[in-house]
Coordinates of C-alpha atoms and ligand atoms in Angstrom, one line a residue:
M1 CA 115.1 85.1 122.8
A2 CA 111.5 86.1 122.2
S3 CA 110.4 88.7 119.7
V4 CA 110.3 92.3 121.0
L5 CA 108.9 95.6 119.8
R6 CA 111.7 98.0 118.8
C7 CA 111.3 101.7 118.0
M8 CA 112.9 102.5 114.7
D9 CA 113.9 105.9 115.8
C10 CA 115.2 105.8 119.4
K11 CA 115.8 102.0 119.3
Q12 CA 114.2 101.4 122.7
T13 CA 112.7 97.9 123.0
Y14 CA 109.5 96.8 124.7
P15 CA 107.9 93.4 125.5
I16 CA 105.8 92.0 122.7
D17 CA 102.7 91.9 124.9
R18 CA 102.8 95.7 125.8
R19 CA 99.7 97.5 124.5
M20 CA 101.1 100.3 122.4
V21 CA 101.1 101.1 118.7
T22 CA 103.9 103.7 118.6
C23 CA 106.9 104.4 120.8
P24 CA 105.8 105.9 124.1
V25 CA 109.2 107.7 124.4
C26 CA 109.6 109.4 121.0
N27 CA 106.4 108.5 119.1
G28 CA 108.4 106.7 116.5
L29 CA 107.2 103.7 114.5
L30 CA 107.6 100.2 116.1
D31 CA 108.9 97.1 114.5
V32 CA 108.3 93.5 115.6
E33 CA 111.9 92.3 115.9
H34 CA 112.4 88.6 115.7
D35 CA 115.4 86.6 116.9
L36 CA 116.8 85.7 113.5
D37 CA 119.7 83.6 114.9
A38 CA 117.2 81.4 116.8
L39 CA 114.9 81.2 113.8
R40 CA 117.7 80.1 111.5
G41 CA 117.6 76.6 113.0
Q42 CA 113.7 76.5 113.0
V43 CA 112.6 77.4 109.5
S44 CA 113.4 75.9 106.2
H45 CA 112.0 75.5 102.7
E46 CA 111.2 71.9 103.6
L47 CA 109.1 72.9 106.7
F48 CA 107.0 75.2 104.6
D49 CA 106.6 72.6 101.8
Q50 CA 105.4 70.0 104.4
R51 CA 102.7 72.3 105.6
L52 CA 101.3 72.7 102.1
G53 CA 100.2 69.1 102.4
S54 CA 98.4 69.6 105.7
W55 CA 94.7 70.3 106.4
Q56 CA 95.5 71.9 109.8
P57 CA 93.9 75.4 109.7
L58 CA 97.1 77.1 110.7
D59 CA 99.1 75.3 107.9
R60 CA 96.3 76.1 105.4
S61 CA 96.5 79.8 106.1
G62 CA 98.9 81.6 103.7
V63 CA 99.8 83.8 106.7
W64 CA 100.1 81.3 109.6
R65 CA 101.9 78.7 107.4
Y66 CA 104.9 81.0 108.0
R67 CA 104.1 81.6 111.7
E68 CA 107.7 81.5 113.0
L69 CA 108.5 84.4 110.8
V70 CA 105.3 86.3 111.5
A71 CA 104.1 86.0 115.1
S72 CA 105.9 83.2 117.0
H73 CA 104.6 84.6 120.3
V74 CA 101.0 83.6 119.5
P75 CA 100.1 80.3 121.1
D76 CA 98.5 77.7 118.7
G77 CA 94.7 78.0 118.9
A78 CA 94.7 81.8 119.6
Q79 CA 94.9 82.8 116.0
V80 CA 91.8 84.5 114.4
T81 CA 92.1 83.0 110.9
R82 CA 89.8 82.5 107.9
G83 CA 92.3 80.8 105.7
E84 CA 93.6 84.1 104.2
G85 CA 96.4 84.2 101.7
N86 CA 96.9 81.3 99.2
T87 CA 96.4 83.8 96.4
T88 CA 97.2 83.1 92.8
L89 CA 100.5 84.1 91.2
Y90 CA 99.3 84.7 87.6
T91 CA 101.6 84.6 84.7
A92 CA 100.4 87.5 82.6
S93 CA 99.2 86.7 79.1
P94 CA 101.6 87.7 76.3
R95 CA 99.2 90.6 75.5
L96 CA 99.2 91.9 79.0
A97 CA 103.0 91.5 79.4
D98 CA 103.4 93.3 76.2
Y99 CA 101.2 96.2 77.4
A100 CA 103.4 96.4 80.5
G101 CA 106.5 96.3 78.3
V102 CA 108.2 93.2 79.7
A103 CA 108.6 89.6 78.5
K104 CA 107.9 88.1 81.8
L105 CA 105.3 89.5 84.2
Q106 CA 103.7 87.8 87.1
L107 CA 100.8 89.2 89.1
K108 CA 100.2 88.2 92.8
H109 CA 96.5 88.7 93.2
E110 CA 95.8 89.8 96.8
G111 CA 92.2 90.5 95.8
E112 CA 91.7 86.8 96.2
N113 CA 91.8 87.1 100.0
P114 CA 88.5 86.4 102.0
T115 CA 87.3 90.0 102.0
G116 CA 88.9 90.9 98.7
S117 CA 92.1 92.6 99.6
F118 CA 95.6 92.0 101.1
K119 CA 94.3 93.7 104.3
D120 CA 93.2 90.3 105.5
R121 CA 96.8 89.2 105.9
G122 CA 97.3 92.0 108.3
M123 CA 94.0 91.7 110.1
T124 CA 94.4 88.0 110.9
T125 CA 97.6 89.0 112.9
G126 CA 96.3 92.4 114.1
V127 CA 93.0 91.1 115.4
T128 CA 94.7 88.1 117.0
Q129 CA 97.0 90.5 118.8
A130 CA 94.0 92.6 119.9
R131 CA 92.4 89.6 121.4
L132 CA 95.7 88.5 123.1
L133 CA 95.9 91.9 124.7
G134 CA 92.3 91.6 126.0
A135 CA 90.9 94.4 123.8
R136 CA 87.1 94.5 123.5
S137 CA 86.9 96.8 120.5
V138 CA 89.1 97.8 117.6
I139 CA 89.3 100.9 115.5
C140 CA 90.6 102.1 112.1
A141 CA 90.5 104.9 109.6
S142 CA 90.0 103.5 106.2
T143 CA 89.7 104.2 102.5
G144 CA 87.5 101.1 102.6
N145 CA 89.5 97.8 102.5
T146 CA 91.0 98.1 106.0
S147 CA 87.5 98.6 107.4
A148 CA 86.0 95.7 105.4
S149 CA 88.7 93.4 106.6
M150 CA 88.8 94.6 110.2
A151 CA 85.0 94.3 110.4
S152 CA 85.1 90.7 109.3
Y153 CA 87.9 89.6 111.5
A154 CA 86.5 91.5 114.5
A155 CA 83.2 89.7 114.0
M156 CA 84.9 86.3 113.9
A157 CA 86.8 87.2 117.1
G158 CA 83.8 88.6 118.9
L159 CA 85.2 92.1 119.1
Q160 CA 83.3 95.4 118.3
A161 CA 84.7 97.1 115.2
L162 CA 84.5 100.9 114.8
V163 CA 85.4 102.1 111.3
F164 CA 85.8 105.7 110.1
F165 CA 85.8 106.7 106.4
P166 CA 86.5 110.0 104.7
V167 CA 83.2 111.2 103.5
G168 CA 82.4 110.6 99.8
Y169 CA 85.6 108.9 98.7
V170 CA 85.0 105.2 99.6
A171 CA 84.1 102.6 96.9
L172 CA 80.7 101.1 97.3
G173 CA 81.7 97.5 97.7
K174 CA 83.9 98.3 100.6
V175 CA 81.4 100.3 102.6
A176 CA 78.8 97.6 102.0
Q177 CA 81.1 95.0 103.6
S178 CA 81.7 97.1 106.7
V179 CA 78.0 97.6 107.3
A180 CA 77.2 94.0 106.6
Y181 CA 79.8 92.6 108.9
G182 CA 78.4 94.7 111.8
A183 CA 81.0 97.4 112.3
I184 CA 79.9 100.7 113.7
S185 CA 80.5 102.6 110.4
V186 CA 81.0 106.3 110.5
Q187 CA 81.8 108.9 107.8
V188 CA 84.1 111.8 108.8
E189 CA 83.9 115.2 107.2
G190 CA 87.5 115.3 106.1
D191 CA 89.9 113.3 103.9
F192 CA 91.8 110.1 104.9
D193 CA 94.6 111.9 106.6
D194 CA 92.2 113.9 108.8
T195 CA 90.4 110.7 109.6
L196 CA 93.5 108.8 110.5
A197 CA 94.7 111.7 112.8
L198 CA 91.3 111.5 114.6
V199 CA 91.4 107.8 115.0
R200 CA 95.0 107.8 116.3
E201 CA 93.9 110.4 118.9
A202 CA 90.9 108.2 119.9
A203 CA 93.1 105.1 120.3
D204 CA 95.5 107.1 122.6
E205 CA 92.7 108.4 124.8
L206 CA 90.0 105.7 124.7
P207 CA 90.0 102.0 125.5
V208 CA 90.1 100.8 121.9
Y209 CA 92.9 99.1 120.0
L210 CA 94.2 100.7 116.7
L211 CA 94.4 98.5 113.6
N212 CA 95.7 100.9 111.0
S213 CA 99.0 99.9 109.3
I214 CA 101.1 101.8 111.8
N215 CA 100.2 98.7 114.0
P216 CA 103.3 96.6 113.6
F217 CA 101.5 93.3 114.1
R218 CA 99.4 94.0 111.0
L219 CA 102.5 94.6 108.9
E220 CA 104.0 91.3 110.0
G221 CA 101.0 89.5 108.5
Q222 CA 101.3 91.4 105.3
K223 CA 105.0 90.2 105.1
T224 CA 103.6 86.9 103.9
I225 CA 102.7 88.4 100.5
M226 CA 106.4 88.3 99.8
I227 CA 107.1 85.0 101.6
E228 CA 104.2 83.1 99.9
M229 CA 105.1 84.6 96.4
L230 CA 108.7 83.4 96.8
H231 CA 107.5 80.0 98.0
Q232 CA 105.3 79.8 94.9
R233 CA 108.3 80.5 92.7
G234 CA 110.4 77.8 94.4
W235 CA 112.4 80.6 96.2
S236 CA 113.6 81.9 92.8
V237 CA 114.0 85.7 93.3
P238 CA 112.6 88.0 90.6
D239 CA 114.4 91.2 89.5
W240 CA 111.6 93.5 90.6
I241 CA 108.7 93.7 93.0
V242 CA 106.2 96.4 92.0
V243 CA 103.6 97.6 94.5
P244 CA 101.1 100.5 94.7
G245 CA 101.9 102.9 97.6
G246 CA 99.3 104.6 99.7
N247 CA 99.9 104.6 103.5
L248 CA 103.0 102.6 102.6
G249 CA 102.4 99.6 104.9
N250 CA 103.1 97.1 102.2
S251 CA 106.1 98.9 100.7
S252 CA 107.6 99.1 104.2
I253 CA 107.0 95.5 105.2
F254 CA 108.1 94.0 101.8
G255 CA 111.5 95.5 102.5
K256 CA 111.6 94.0 106.0
A257 CA 110.4 90.6 104.7
L258 CA 113.0 90.5 102.0
H259 CA 115.7 91.7 104.4
E260 CA 114.8 88.9 106.9
L261 CA 114.5 86.2 104.3
H262 CA 117.9 87.1 103.0
T263 CA 119.5 87.2 106.4
L264 CA 118.0 83.8 107.2
G265 CA 119.4 82.3 104.0
L266 CA 115.9 81.5 102.6
I267 CA 116.7 83.6 99.5
D268 CA 120.1 84.1 97.9
R269 CA 119.7 87.7 96.7
L270 CA 117.3 90.7 97.0
P271 CA 114.9 91.9 94.3
R272 CA 114.5 95.6 93.8
L273 CA 111.3 97.2 95.1
A274 CA 109.4 99.7 92.9
I275 CA 106.7 101.8 94.8
I276 CA 104.1 103.3 92.5
Q277 CA 102.1 106.3 93.7
A278 CA 99.2 108.1 91.9
E279 CA 100.3 111.4 90.5
G280 CA 97.9 113.3 92.7
A281 CA 98.9 111.5 95.9
A282 CA 102.7 111.2 95.6
P283 CA 104.4 112.6 98.7
L284 CA 106.9 109.7 98.9
Y285 CA 107.9 110.3 95.2
Q286 CA 108.4 114.1 95.9
S287 CA 110.8 113.3 98.7
Y288 CA 112.5 110.5 96.7
V289 CA 113.3 112.7 93.7
E290 CA 114.7 115.5 96.0
G291 CA 117.1 113.0 97.7
W292 CA 115.0 112.9 100.9
E293 CA 115.7 116.5 102.0
T294 CA 112.2 116.9 103.4
R295 CA 109.2 114.7 104.2
H296 CA 106.5 115.9 102.0
S297 CA 102.8 115.7 102.5
V298 CA 100.1 116.7 100.0
R299 CA 96.3 117.1 99.7
A300 CA 95.7 113.9 97.8
E301 CA 93.5 113.5 94.8
T302 CA 93.1 110.4 92.6
I303 CA 90.4 108.0 91.2
A304 CA 92.3 105.2 93.0
T305 CA 90.7 105.8 96.4
A306 CA 92.7 103.1 98.1
I307 CA 95.9 105.1 97.6
R308 CA 94.3 108.6 98.0
I309 CA 96.6 109.4 100.9
G310 CA 98.6 112.6 101.3
N311 CA 100.6 112.0 104.5
P312 CA 101.5 108.3 104.6
A313 CA 101.9 107.0 108.2
N314 CA 104.7 104.5 107.3
F315 CA 106.8 107.0 105.4
P316 CA 110.2 106.4 107.2
K317 CA 109.7 102.6 107.0
A318 CA 109.1 102.8 103.3
H319 CA 112.3 104.9 102.9
R320 CA 114.2 102.2 104.8
A321 CA 112.7 99.5 102.5
L322 CA 114.0 101.4 99.5
D323 CA 117.4 101.5 101.1
W324 CA 117.4 97.8 101.8
T325 CA 116.4 96.9 98.3
N326 CA 118.0 99.6 96.1
G327 CA 114.4 100.5 95.3
V328 CA 112.8 103.2 93.2
V329 CA 109.6 105.3 93.4
T330 CA 107.5 106.6 90.5
T331 CA 104.1 108.0 89.7
V332 CA 101.3 107.2 87.3
S333 CA 98.4 109.3 86.1
D334 CA 94.7 108.4 86.7
Q335 CA 94.5 107.8 83.0
A336 CA 97.4 105.4 83.0
I337 CA 95.9 103.6 86.1
M338 CA 92.4 103.2 84.4
D339 CA 93.9 102.0 81.1
A340 CA 96.1 99.5 82.9
K341 CA 93.1 98.3 84.8
A342 CA 91.1 97.8 81.6
Q343 CA 94.0 95.7 80.3
I344 CA 94.2 93.6 83.5
D345 CA 90.4 93.2 83.6
A346 CA 90.2 92.2 79.9
A347 CA 92.9 89.6 80.5
G348 CA 90.3 87.9 82.8
I349 CA 92.2 88.7 86.0
G350 CA 90.6 91.9 87.1
C351 CA 91.4 94.3 90.0
E352 CA 90.4 97.6 91.6
P353 CA 91.8 100.9 90.4
A354 CA 94.6 101.3 93.0
S355 CA 95.9 97.8 92.2
A356 CA 96.4 98.7 88.5
A357 CA 99.0 101.3 89.5
S358 CA 101.4 98.4 89.7
V359 CA 101.1 97.4 86.0
A360 CA 100.9 101.1 85.0
G361 CA 104.1 101.6 87.0
V362 CA 105.9 98.7 85.3
R363 CA 105.0 100.3 81.9
R364 CA 106.3 103.7 83.0
L365 CA 109.6 102.3 84.5
V366 CA 110.2 100.3 81.3
D367 CA 109.6 103.5 79.3
E368 CA 112.2 105.3 81.5
G369 CA 114.7 102.5 81.0
I370 CA 114.7 101.6 84.7
I371 CA 113.1 98.2 84.3
A372 CA 114.7 96.3 81.3
P373 CA 112.3 94.5 78.9
D374 CA 113.8 91.1 79.8
D375 CA 113.7 91.6 83.6
D376 CA 111.7 89.2 85.6
V377 CA 108.9 91.3 87.2
V378 CA 106.3 90.5 89.9
G379 CA 103.5 93.0 90.4
V380 CA 101.1 93.0 93.3
L381 CA 97.4 93.4 92.7
T382 CA 96.0 94.7 96.0
G383 CA 92.2 94.5 95.7
H384 CA 89.4 92.7 93.9
L385 CA 87.6 94.0 90.8
L386 CA 84.2 94.1 92.5
K387 CA 85.4 96.5 95.2
D388 CA 84.7 99.5 92.9
P389 CA 82.0 98.7 90.3
D390 CA 81.3 102.4 89.7
A391 CA 84.8 102.9 88.4
V392 CA 84.4 100.0 85.9
M393 CA 81.0 101.1 84.6
H394 CA 81.9 104.8 84.3
Y395 CA 85.2 104.0 82.5
H396 CA 83.5 101.7 79.9
A397 CA 80.7 104.2 79.4
D398 CA 83.3 106.9 79.0
T399 CA 81.7 109.1 81.6
L400 CA 84.7 109.7 83.9
D401 CA 85.9 113.3 84.3
N402 CA 89.2 113.9 82.6
I403 CA 89.7 110.3 81.6
T404 CA 89.3 108.8 78.2
A405 CA 88.1 105.3 77.8
T406 CA 90.9 104.1 75.7
F407 CA 89.8 100.5 75.9
A408 CA 86.1 100.9 76.3
N409 CA 83.8 97.9 76.1
R410 CA 80.4 99.5 75.6
M411 CA 77.2 97.9 76.9
L412 CA 74.8 97.2 74.0
T413 CA 71.0 97.0 73.9
I414 CA 69.2 95.1 71.2
R415 CA 65.6 94.1 70.3
P416 CA 64.8 90.3 70.8
S417 CA 65.9 89.4 67.2
L418 CA 68.1 86.6 66.0
A419 CA 69.5 88.7 63.2
E420 CA 70.7 91.3 65.8
V421 CA 72.4 88.5 67.8
A422 CA 74.0 87.1 64.6
A423 CA 75.4 90.5 63.9
L424 CA 77.3 90.5 67.2
L425 CA 79.4 87.4 66.4
P426 CA 83.0 87.9 65.4
V427 CA 83.5 87.4 61.7
Ligands
PLP1 C1 95.3 99.6 101.4 C2 95.4 99.5 99.9 C3 96.5 100.0 99.2 C4 97.5 100.8 99.8 O1 98.4 100.0 100.5 P1 99.5 100.7 101.6 O2 100.0 99.5 102.3 O3 98.7 101.6 102.5 O4 100.4 101.5 100.8 C5 96.5 99.8 97.8 N1 95.6 99.1 97.2 C6 94.5 98.6 97.8 C7 93.4 97.9 97.1 C8 94.4 98.8 99.2 O5 93.3 98.3 99.8
ZN2 ZN1 111.3 105.8 120.2

């Protein structure tokens, strides 16, 4: 049986090549549903190992290497790929692991993707689907990385990209990418949630294909963050996966990925998922602590602009992912985010502010006794250090409002004198 689209609410199914982003009957979120029984005979650890030794572009991509699990309906040659994925799984230095509070910490650095964030894993599949459906233009609302990625993949595919940002809250590196890659780049006088609502309405009414993370084909690509990480670990399952939560696309699809891998027998147990939200943008956390009585939304505020989202579109899927993985949700302050970032940066790894929520989150969950100090923990770093240079320079100059530069590395100025250079060397 071929993959289908299935509504997570009313359970209705639709053909995989139907042009829709949410359920036309009840407006629920759609899943790409694979025939796991058929896949069981097709995929194996050995198949994925073999592809690691190949120069074939599909095998080289850290998304399409796992194509049976991601988008088996796409004919070979139709993929819009730029070799995304293949990101490093760092073992944190003892100093960084100690800061987080655990003995064993690994960090999967999704900032090493072609445009500098995990969004590329979703755009290779999303833009491929757009082209299969015959779309000529693609649209997204973005806190920056979605637009940078979509603009690049759309350009590669010969599609026109239209990207919409909330005015004033997008990091410089990200806007620069969208403009450079040729997207029609627009600021909207509102926040991210207003911007997404506008773009969803536009995609309903106008002939343009929506590539926000409610698009289920995007999420299938992002699934490979988990698959590739487990492959890198020889399929040894960690105790915890820790991920920042904004629009909750990753959180949602990590749950689905792990559930499918377990059902297929590719892993022998499930790790627990920990979703970390910024204190000022934590609607999932609010519902979680209340036992899911209501679906909260908030006016979001945080320095971590990539997770500055008050009404996450993938909320019900993230809830389902927590159920599947016995997961937890917590929050971290902007101070904790920026201090964790300074530690990740100073370890030589580096990331953008939102990404550091994962390490700050580990630290918090260890403090609360939820993660044990000897647990095996994998954190996801979602974006590259250079996405937000302003946040770096203002932190180290100690010029951020309401944040203290606990680990400041001040820039110095000297006269051209050897004695002044000599005075800088460690004694
Ligand atoms: C998009 C993004 C996030 C948020 O991911 P969601 O899947 O929307 O929760 C976090 N960090 C970075 C760097 C991002 O670009
Ligand atoms: Zn439905």
